[in-house]
Coordinates of C-alpha atoms and ligand atoms in Angstrom, one line a residue:
X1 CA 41.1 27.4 49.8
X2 CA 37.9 26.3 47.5
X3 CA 36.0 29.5 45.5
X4 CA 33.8 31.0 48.4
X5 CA 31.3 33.5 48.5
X6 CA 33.7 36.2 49.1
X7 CA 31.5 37.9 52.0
X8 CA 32.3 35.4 54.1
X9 CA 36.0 36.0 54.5
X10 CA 36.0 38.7 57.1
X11 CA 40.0 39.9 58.1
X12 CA 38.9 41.9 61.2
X13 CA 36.8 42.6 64.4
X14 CA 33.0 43.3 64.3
X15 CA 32.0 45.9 66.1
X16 CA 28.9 47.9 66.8
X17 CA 27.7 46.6 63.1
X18 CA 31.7 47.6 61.1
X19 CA 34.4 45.7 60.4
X20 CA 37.4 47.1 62.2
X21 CA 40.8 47.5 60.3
X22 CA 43.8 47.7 62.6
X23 CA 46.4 48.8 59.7
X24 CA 50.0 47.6 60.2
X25 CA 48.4 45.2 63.4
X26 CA 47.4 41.7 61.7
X27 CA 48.1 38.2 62.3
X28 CA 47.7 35.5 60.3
X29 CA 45.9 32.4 60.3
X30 CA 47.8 29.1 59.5
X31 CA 46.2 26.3 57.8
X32 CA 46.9 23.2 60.0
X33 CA 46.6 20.1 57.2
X34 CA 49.9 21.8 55.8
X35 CA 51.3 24.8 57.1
X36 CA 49.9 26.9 54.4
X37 CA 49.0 30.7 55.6
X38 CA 45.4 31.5 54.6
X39 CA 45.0 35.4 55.3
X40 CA 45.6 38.0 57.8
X41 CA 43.6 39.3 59.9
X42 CA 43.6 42.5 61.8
X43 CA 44.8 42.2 65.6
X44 CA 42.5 43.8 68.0
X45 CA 42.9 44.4 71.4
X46 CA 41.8 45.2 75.2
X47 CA 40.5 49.1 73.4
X48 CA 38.5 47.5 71.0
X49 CA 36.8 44.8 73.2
X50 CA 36.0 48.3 75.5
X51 CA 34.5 49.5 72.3
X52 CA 32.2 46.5 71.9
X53 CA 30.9 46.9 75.3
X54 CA 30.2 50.6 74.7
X55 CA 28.5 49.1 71.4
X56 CA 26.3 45.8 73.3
X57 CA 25.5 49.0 76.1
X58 CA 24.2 51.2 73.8
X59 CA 22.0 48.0 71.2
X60 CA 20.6 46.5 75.1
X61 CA 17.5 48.6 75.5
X62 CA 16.4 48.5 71.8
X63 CA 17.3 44.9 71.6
X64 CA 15.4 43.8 74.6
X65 CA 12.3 45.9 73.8
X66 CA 11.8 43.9 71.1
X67 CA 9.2 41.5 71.0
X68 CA 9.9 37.9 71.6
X69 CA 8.6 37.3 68.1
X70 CA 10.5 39.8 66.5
X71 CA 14.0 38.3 68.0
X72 CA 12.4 35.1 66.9
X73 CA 11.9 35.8 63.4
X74 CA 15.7 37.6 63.2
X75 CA 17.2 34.7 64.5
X76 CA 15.1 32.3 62.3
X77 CA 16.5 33.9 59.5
X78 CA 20.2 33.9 61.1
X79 CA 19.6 30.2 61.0
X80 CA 18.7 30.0 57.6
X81 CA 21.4 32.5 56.0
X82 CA 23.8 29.9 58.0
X83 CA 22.1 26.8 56.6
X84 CA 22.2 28.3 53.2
X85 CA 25.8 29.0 53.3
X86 CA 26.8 25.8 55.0
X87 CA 29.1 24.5 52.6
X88 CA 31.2 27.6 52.5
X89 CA 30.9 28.2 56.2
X90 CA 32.2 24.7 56.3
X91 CA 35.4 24.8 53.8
X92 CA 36.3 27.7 55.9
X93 CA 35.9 25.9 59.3
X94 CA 38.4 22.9 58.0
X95 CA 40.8 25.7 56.2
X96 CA 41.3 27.2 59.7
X97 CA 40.7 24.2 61.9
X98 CA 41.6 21.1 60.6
X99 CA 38.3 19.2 60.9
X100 CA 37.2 16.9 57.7
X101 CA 34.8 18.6 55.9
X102 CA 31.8 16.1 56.2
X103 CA 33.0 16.8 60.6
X104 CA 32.8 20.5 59.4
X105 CA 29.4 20.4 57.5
X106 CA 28.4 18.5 60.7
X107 CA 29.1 21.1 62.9
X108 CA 27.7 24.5 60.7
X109 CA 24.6 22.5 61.2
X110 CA 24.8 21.5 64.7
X111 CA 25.2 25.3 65.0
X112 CA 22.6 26.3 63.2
X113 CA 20.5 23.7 65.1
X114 CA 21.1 25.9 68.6
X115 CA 20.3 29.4 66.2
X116 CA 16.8 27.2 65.7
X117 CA 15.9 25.8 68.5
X118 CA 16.7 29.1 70.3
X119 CA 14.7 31.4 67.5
X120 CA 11.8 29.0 68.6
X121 CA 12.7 29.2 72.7
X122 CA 12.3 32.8 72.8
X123 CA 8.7 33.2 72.7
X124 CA 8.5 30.4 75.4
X125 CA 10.2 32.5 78.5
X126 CA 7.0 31.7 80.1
X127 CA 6.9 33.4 84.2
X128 CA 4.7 32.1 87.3
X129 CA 1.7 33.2 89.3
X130 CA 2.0 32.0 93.1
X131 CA -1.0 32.1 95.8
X132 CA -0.4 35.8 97.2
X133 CA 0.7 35.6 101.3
X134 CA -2.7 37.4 102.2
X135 CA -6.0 38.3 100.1
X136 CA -4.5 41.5 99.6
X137 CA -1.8 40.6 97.5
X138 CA -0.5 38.5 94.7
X139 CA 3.0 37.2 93.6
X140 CA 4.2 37.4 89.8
X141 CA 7.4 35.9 88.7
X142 CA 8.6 37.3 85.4
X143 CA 12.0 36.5 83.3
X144 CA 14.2 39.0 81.7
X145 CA 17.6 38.7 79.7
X146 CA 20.4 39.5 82.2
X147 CA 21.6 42.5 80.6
X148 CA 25.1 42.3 78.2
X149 CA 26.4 38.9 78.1
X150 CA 30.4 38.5 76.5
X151 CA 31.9 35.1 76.2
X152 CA 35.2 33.5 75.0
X153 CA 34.7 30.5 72.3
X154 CA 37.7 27.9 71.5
X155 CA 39.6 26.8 68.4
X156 CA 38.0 23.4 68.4
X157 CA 34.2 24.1 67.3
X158 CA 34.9 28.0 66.1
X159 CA 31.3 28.0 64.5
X160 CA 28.9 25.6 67.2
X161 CA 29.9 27.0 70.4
X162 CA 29.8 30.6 69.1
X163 CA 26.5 29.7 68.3
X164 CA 24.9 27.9 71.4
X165 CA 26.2 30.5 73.4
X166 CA 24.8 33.8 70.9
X167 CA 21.8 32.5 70.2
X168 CA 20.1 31.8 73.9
X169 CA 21.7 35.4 74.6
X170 CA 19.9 36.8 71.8
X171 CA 16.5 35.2 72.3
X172 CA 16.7 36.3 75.8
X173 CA 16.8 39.9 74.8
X174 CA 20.6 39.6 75.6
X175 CA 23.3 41.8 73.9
X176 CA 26.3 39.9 73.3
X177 CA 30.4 40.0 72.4
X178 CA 32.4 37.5 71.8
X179 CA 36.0 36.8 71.8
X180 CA 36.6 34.4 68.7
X181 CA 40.0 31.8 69.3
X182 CA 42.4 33.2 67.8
X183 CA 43.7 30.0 66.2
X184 CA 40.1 30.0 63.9
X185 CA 38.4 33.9 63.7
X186 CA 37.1 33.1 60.6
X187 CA 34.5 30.9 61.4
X188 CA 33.2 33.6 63.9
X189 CA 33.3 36.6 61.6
X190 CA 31.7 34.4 58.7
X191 CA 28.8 34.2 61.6
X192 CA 29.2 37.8 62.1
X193 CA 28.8 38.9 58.0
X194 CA 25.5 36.3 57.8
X195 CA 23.9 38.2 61.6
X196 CA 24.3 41.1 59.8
X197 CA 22.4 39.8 56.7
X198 CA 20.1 38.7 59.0
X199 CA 19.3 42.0 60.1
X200 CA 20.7 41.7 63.8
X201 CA 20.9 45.2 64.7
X202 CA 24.4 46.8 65.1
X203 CA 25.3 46.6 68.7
X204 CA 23.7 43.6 69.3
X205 CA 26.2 40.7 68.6
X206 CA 30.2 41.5 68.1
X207 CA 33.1 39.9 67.7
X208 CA 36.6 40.4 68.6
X209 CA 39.3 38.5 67.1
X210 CA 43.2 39.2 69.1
X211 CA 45.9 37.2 70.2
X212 CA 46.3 39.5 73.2
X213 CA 43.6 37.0 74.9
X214 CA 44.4 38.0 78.3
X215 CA 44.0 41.6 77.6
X216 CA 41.0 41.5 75.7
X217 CA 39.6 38.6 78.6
X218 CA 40.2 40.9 81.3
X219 CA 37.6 43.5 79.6
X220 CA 35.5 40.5 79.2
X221 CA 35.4 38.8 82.6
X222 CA 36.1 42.6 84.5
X223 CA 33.0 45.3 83.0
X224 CA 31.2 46.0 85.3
X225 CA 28.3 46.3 82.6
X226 CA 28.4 43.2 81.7
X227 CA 25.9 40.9 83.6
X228 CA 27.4 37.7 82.4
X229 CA 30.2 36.0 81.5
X230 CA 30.4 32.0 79.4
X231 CA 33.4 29.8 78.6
X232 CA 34.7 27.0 76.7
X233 CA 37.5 25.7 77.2
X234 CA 40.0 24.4 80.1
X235 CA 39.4 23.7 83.3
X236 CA 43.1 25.6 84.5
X237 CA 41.8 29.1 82.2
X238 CA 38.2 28.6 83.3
X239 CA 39.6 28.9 86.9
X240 CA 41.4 32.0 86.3
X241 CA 38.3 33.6 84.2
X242 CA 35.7 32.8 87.1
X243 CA 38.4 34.6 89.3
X244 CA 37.9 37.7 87.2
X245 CA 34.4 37.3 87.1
X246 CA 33.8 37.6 91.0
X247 CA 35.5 41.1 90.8
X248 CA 32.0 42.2 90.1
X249 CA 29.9 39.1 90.9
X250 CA 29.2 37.9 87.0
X251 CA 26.9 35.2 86.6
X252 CA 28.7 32.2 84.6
X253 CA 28.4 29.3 82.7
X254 CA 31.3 27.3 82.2
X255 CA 32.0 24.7 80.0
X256 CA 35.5 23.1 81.1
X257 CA 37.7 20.3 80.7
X258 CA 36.5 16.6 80.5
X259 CA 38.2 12.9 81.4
X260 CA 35.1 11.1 80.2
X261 CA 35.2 7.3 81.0
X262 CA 34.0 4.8 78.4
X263 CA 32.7 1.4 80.0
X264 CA 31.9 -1.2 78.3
X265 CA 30.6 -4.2 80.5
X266 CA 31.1 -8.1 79.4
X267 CA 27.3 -8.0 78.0
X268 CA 27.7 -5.1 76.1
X269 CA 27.4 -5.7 72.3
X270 CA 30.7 -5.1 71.7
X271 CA 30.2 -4.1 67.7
X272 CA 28.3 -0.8 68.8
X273 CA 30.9 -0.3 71.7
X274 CA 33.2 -0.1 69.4
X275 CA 31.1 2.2 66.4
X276 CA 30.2 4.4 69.7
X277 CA 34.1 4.8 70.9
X278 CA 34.9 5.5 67.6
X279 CA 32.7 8.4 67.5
X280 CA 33.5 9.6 70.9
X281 CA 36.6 9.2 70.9
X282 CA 38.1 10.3 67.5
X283 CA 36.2 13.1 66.5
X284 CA 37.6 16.2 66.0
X285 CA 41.2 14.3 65.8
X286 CA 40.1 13.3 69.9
X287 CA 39.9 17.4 70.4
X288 CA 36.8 17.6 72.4
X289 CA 35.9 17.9 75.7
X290 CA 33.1 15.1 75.1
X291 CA 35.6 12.8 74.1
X292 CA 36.3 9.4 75.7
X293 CA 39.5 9.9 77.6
X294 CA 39.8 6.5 79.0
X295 CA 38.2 3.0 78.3
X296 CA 37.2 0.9 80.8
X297 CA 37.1 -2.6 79.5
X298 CA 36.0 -5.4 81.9
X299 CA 38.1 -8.7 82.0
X300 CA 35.9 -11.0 80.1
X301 CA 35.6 -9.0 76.8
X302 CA 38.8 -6.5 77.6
X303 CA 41.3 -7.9 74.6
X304 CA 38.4 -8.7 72.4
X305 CA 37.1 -5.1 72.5
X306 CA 41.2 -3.6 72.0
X307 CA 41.3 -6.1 69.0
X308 CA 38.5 -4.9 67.3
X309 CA 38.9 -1.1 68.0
X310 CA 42.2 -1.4 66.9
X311 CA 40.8 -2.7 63.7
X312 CA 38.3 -0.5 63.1
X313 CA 40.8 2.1 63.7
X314 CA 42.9 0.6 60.6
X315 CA 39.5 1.9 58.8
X316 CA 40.1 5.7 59.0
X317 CA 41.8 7.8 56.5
X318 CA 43.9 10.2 57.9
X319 CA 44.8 13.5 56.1
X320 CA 43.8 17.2 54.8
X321 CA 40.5 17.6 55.9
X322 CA 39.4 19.2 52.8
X323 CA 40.1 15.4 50.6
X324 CA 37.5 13.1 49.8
X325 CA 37.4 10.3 52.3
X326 CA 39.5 11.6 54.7
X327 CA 38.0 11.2 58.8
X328 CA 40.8 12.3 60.9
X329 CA 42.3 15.5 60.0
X330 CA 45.3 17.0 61.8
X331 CA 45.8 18.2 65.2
X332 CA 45.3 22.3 66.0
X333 CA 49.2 22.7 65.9
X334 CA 52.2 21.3 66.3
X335 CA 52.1 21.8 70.5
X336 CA 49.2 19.9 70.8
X337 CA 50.8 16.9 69.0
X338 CA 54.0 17.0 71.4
X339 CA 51.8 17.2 74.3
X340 CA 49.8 14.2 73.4
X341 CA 53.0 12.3 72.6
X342 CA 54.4 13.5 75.9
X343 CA 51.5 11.6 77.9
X344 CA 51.8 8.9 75.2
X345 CA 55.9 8.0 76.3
X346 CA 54.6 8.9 79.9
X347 CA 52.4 5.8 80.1
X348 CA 54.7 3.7 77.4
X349 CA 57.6 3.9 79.8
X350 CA 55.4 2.3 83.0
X351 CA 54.7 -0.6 81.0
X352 CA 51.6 0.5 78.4
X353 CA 51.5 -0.9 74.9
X354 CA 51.0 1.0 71.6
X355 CA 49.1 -1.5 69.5
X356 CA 50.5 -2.1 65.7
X357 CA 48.7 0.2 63.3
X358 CA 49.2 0.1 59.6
X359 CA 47.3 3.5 58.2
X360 CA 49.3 5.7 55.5
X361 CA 50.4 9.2 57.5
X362 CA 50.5 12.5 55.4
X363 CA 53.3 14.9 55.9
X364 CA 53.1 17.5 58.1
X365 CA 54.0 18.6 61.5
X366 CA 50.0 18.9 62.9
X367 CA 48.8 14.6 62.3
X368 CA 49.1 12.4 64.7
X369 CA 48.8 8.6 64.2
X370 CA 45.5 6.9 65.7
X371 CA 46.2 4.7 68.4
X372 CA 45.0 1.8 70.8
X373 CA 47.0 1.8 74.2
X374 CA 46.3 -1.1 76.7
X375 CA 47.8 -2.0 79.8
X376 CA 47.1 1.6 80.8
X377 CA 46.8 1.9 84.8
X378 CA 44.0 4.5 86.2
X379 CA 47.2 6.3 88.1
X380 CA 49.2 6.9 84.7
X381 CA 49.2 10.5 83.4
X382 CA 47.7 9.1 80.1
X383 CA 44.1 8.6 82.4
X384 CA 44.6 11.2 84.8
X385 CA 44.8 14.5 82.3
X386 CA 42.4 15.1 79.4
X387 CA 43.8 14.3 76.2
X388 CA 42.7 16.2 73.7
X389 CA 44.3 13.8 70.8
X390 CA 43.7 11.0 69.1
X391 CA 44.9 7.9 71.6
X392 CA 42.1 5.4 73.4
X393 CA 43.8 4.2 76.7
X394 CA 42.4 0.7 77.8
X395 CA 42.3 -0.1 81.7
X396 CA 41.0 -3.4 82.5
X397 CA 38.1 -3.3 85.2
X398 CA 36.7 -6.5 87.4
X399 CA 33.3 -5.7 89.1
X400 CA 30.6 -2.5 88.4
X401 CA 31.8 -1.3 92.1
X402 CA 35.2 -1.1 90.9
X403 CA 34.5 0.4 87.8
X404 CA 32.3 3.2 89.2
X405 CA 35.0 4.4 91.7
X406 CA 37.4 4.5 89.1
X407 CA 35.8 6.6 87.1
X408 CA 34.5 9.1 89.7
X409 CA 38.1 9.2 90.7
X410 CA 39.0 12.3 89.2
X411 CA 38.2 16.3 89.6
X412 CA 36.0 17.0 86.4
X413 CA 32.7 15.7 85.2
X414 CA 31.4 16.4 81.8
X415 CA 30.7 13.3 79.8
X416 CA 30.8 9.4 80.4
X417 CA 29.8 6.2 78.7
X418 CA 28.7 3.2 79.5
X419 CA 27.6 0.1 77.4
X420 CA 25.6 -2.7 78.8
X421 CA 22.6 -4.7 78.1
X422 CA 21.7 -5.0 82.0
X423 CA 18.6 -2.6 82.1
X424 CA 19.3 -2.9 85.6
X425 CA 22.8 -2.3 85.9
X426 CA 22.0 1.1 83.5
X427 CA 20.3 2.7 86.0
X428 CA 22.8 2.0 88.6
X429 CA 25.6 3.0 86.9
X430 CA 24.4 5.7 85.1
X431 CA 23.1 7.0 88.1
X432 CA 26.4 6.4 90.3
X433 CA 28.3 8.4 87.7
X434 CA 29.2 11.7 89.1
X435 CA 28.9 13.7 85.2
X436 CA 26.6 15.9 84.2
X437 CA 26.1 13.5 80.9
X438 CA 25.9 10.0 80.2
X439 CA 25.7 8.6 77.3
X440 CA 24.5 4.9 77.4
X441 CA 25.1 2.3 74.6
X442 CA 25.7 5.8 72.8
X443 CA 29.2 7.6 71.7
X444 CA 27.4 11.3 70.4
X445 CA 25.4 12.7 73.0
X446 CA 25.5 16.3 71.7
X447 CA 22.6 18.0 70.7
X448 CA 20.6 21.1 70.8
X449 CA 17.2 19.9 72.6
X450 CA 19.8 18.2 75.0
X451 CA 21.2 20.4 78.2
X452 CA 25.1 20.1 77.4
X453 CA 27.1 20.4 80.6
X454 CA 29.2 19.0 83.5
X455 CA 29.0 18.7 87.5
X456 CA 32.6 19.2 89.6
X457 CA 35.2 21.0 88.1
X458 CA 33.9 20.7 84.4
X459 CA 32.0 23.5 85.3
X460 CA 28.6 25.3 85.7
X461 CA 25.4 26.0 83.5
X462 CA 23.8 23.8 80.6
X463 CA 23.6 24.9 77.3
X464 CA 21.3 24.0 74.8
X465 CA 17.6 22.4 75.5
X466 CA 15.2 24.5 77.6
X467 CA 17.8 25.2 80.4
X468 CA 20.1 26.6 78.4
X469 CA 17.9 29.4 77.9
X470 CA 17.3 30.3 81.5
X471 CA 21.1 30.5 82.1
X472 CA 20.8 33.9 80.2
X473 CA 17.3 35.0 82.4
X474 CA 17.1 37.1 85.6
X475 CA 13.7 35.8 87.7
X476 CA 11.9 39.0 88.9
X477 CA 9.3 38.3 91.6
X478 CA 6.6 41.3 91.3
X479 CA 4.6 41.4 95.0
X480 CA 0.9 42.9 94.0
X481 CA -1.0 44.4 96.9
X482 CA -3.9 46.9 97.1
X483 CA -6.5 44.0 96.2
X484 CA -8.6 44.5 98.6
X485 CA -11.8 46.9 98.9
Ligands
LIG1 C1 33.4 20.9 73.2 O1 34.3 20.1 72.9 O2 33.6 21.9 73.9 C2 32.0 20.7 72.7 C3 31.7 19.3 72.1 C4 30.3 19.2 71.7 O3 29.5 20.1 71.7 O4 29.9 18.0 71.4

């Protein structure tokens, strides 16, 4: 790994404002670009995720006493710490994750960018006054932080998603744990080391790092101090989590799987359709739950558009994140790579067609080839299940009806796409979509003023923009009387 600011490689769990050793219990963390181990780190499990609830019990009333301004300003200077140490913050993200580094300096600040926008949110959790139901009395609605929120963040944005779920928490007077991947901990303890700079008071915000997930999940999803409960990650584990969660009734946000649909319509400028599915669909090496999944081409411009994503594909480097020039970096292990090649001879062997590509492929077990498939057919496994890899499926569409039912045709809704220049046919389409984002004549949607979330089994809750803050707020409704003489 480059020289970094020492500080910022934490080995172990922080807890109640220490760094918890677990001598003789470590793991280590695997570079993915080549194998490489980077460092241990110490293996906690479901006794010290009990201790970091003890820890967020004991920080909550201190913590939400505060004044809104005074969490502002700590947060402010969270953000900055993190913006100061963003290159660092970044080698270390592709190190553990895989990411290039100008994708990794990309996301340190689109996770400081939630640290910001939240630091300013939090002295705008504004309440109501409503017309009383006699003379005698008036009605007050205030808004308070829900109590001790804990939350389990993935391997595939270890800093960003740590950080737009912390930093609403925080700003509402929240205490908070999380439960870092245990693919990528560093990212999250780096976070941890710069909150504590930033003069977060112990107890406050803590981080766990284990492989026992389950063990450590169960304390997360099952406490029945903790008032509520936020997720990244699949749709299958999101099921079993909210399951845990109704033992005692958490609230939840849930941010879970994706098949996002990509649609590009004969009149679409077909040059951006293709800049925007590049972005959409082969960021983070395909591993996001924003990304396209499947691309509906219509017949007109369908083998025109597989042409010239397919050459535009020929454009990207592939390789070590950490190397100049490099924008596809390897997949998260070697698993992931056998999975996507699974659904890959899956839709291969009822008739798809890999298209010829020509890029240079590194060694190592964890890259994966870009690749173009067409002929793909809505009912192939390569449509049906979310990727999470670096492969475009094409599926050739007819009318706007057609298109639309298509795309609905599945259980999830996060993200979808659609590219037109029918102003007109915008609005229908983007309104017949049944996601809880749409992105049109646009492939990067995400943002922090922007509420980040999905409809059916994607999951509940926004995060981000002004709702994202309210997802961590309890509405109290104070009933005045004794007005009259
Ligand atoms: C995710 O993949 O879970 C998040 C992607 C994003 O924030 O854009």
């Amino acid at each position: 790994m480059k020289n970094l600011n020492a500080d910022l490689l934490r080995q172990s769990s922080y807890i109640n404002g220490q760094w918890h050793a677990n001598p003789g219990q470590e793991f280590e963390i695997t570079n993915p670009a080549n194998g490489a181990v980077i460092c241990e780190v110490a293996d906690a499990g479901a006794e010290d995720a009990k201790l970091a609830v003890d820890a967020a019990a004991a920080a909550l009333p201190a913590w939400r006493a505060k004044t809104a301004k005074q969490r502002s300003s700590v947060l402010r200077r969270w953000y900055e710490l993190i913006m100061q140490n963003q290159e660092d913050l970044a080698v270390l993200l592709t190190t553990e994750q895989g990411k290039p580094l100008v994708e990794a300096r990309g996301e340190i600040a689109y996770g400081a960018n939630y640290v910001e926008w939240f630091a300013e949110e939090a002295k705008r959790i504004y309440g109501d006054t409503i017309p009383g139901a006699s003379s005698n009395s008036r009605i007050i609605v205030i808004k308070q932080g829900v109590g001790i929120v804990s939350a389990i963040t993935p391997w595939n944005f270890p800093n960003a998603m740590l950080a737009r779920k912390a930093a609403p928490a925080l700003a509402a007077g929240c205490t908070f744990i999380v439960k870092a991947a245990a693919e990528t901990p560093l990212s999250a303890l780096a976070l941890a080391e710069l909150a504590e700079q930033a003069g977060i008071p112990a107890g406050v915000f803590n981080v766990v790092v284990g492989k026992s997930s389950s063990d450590i999940g169960k304390v997360l999803t099952q406490d029945p101090r903790i008032a509520k409960f936020s997720f990244t990650g699949s749709t299958q584990v999101g099921r079993l989590l909210l399951k845990q969660c109704a033992s005692t009734v958490k609230k939840t946000s849930m941010e879970l799987g994706g098949n996002a649909p990509f649609i590009v319509f004969d009149d679409a400028d077909l040059d951006a359709a293709v800049q925007g599915a590049i972005a959409s669909k082969f960021r983070n090496a395909g591993q996001t739950c924003v990304c396209t999944n499947r691309i509906y081409a219509q017949s007109g411009i369908y083998t025109e558009f597989a042409n010239k994503l397919n050459d535009a594909l020929q454009t990207l480097s592939i390789g070590n994140g950490q190397d100049d020039g490099v924008s596809i970096g390897p997949m998260i292990n070697e698993e992931a790579v056998k999975s996507v090649q699974a659904l890959i001879d899956d839709a291969v062997q009822q008739g798809a067609q890999v298209r010829e590509s020509k890029q240079a492929m590194p060694d190592g077990a964890c890259y994966m080839r870009p690749m173009v498939v067409t002929g793909v057919d809505s009912a192939m496994k390569l449509a049906q299940e979310e990727i999470f890899g670096p492969v475009a499926p094409m599926i050739e569409f007819t009318s706007e009806e057609q298109v639309i039912e298509l795309a609905n045709d599945t259980e999830v809704g996060l993200a979808s796409y659609v590219y037109t220049r029918d102003i007109g046919r915008v609005w229908r389409v983007a309104e017949a979509l049944e996601y809880g984002m749409v992105g049109i004549n646009e492939g990067i949607i995400s943002n922090e003023m922007a509420p980040f979330g999905g409809v059916k089994q994607s999951g509940n809750g926004r995060e981000g923009s002004k709702y994202g803050l309210e997802d961590y707020l309890e509405i109290k409704y104070l009933c005045m009387g004794g007005i009259d003489k």
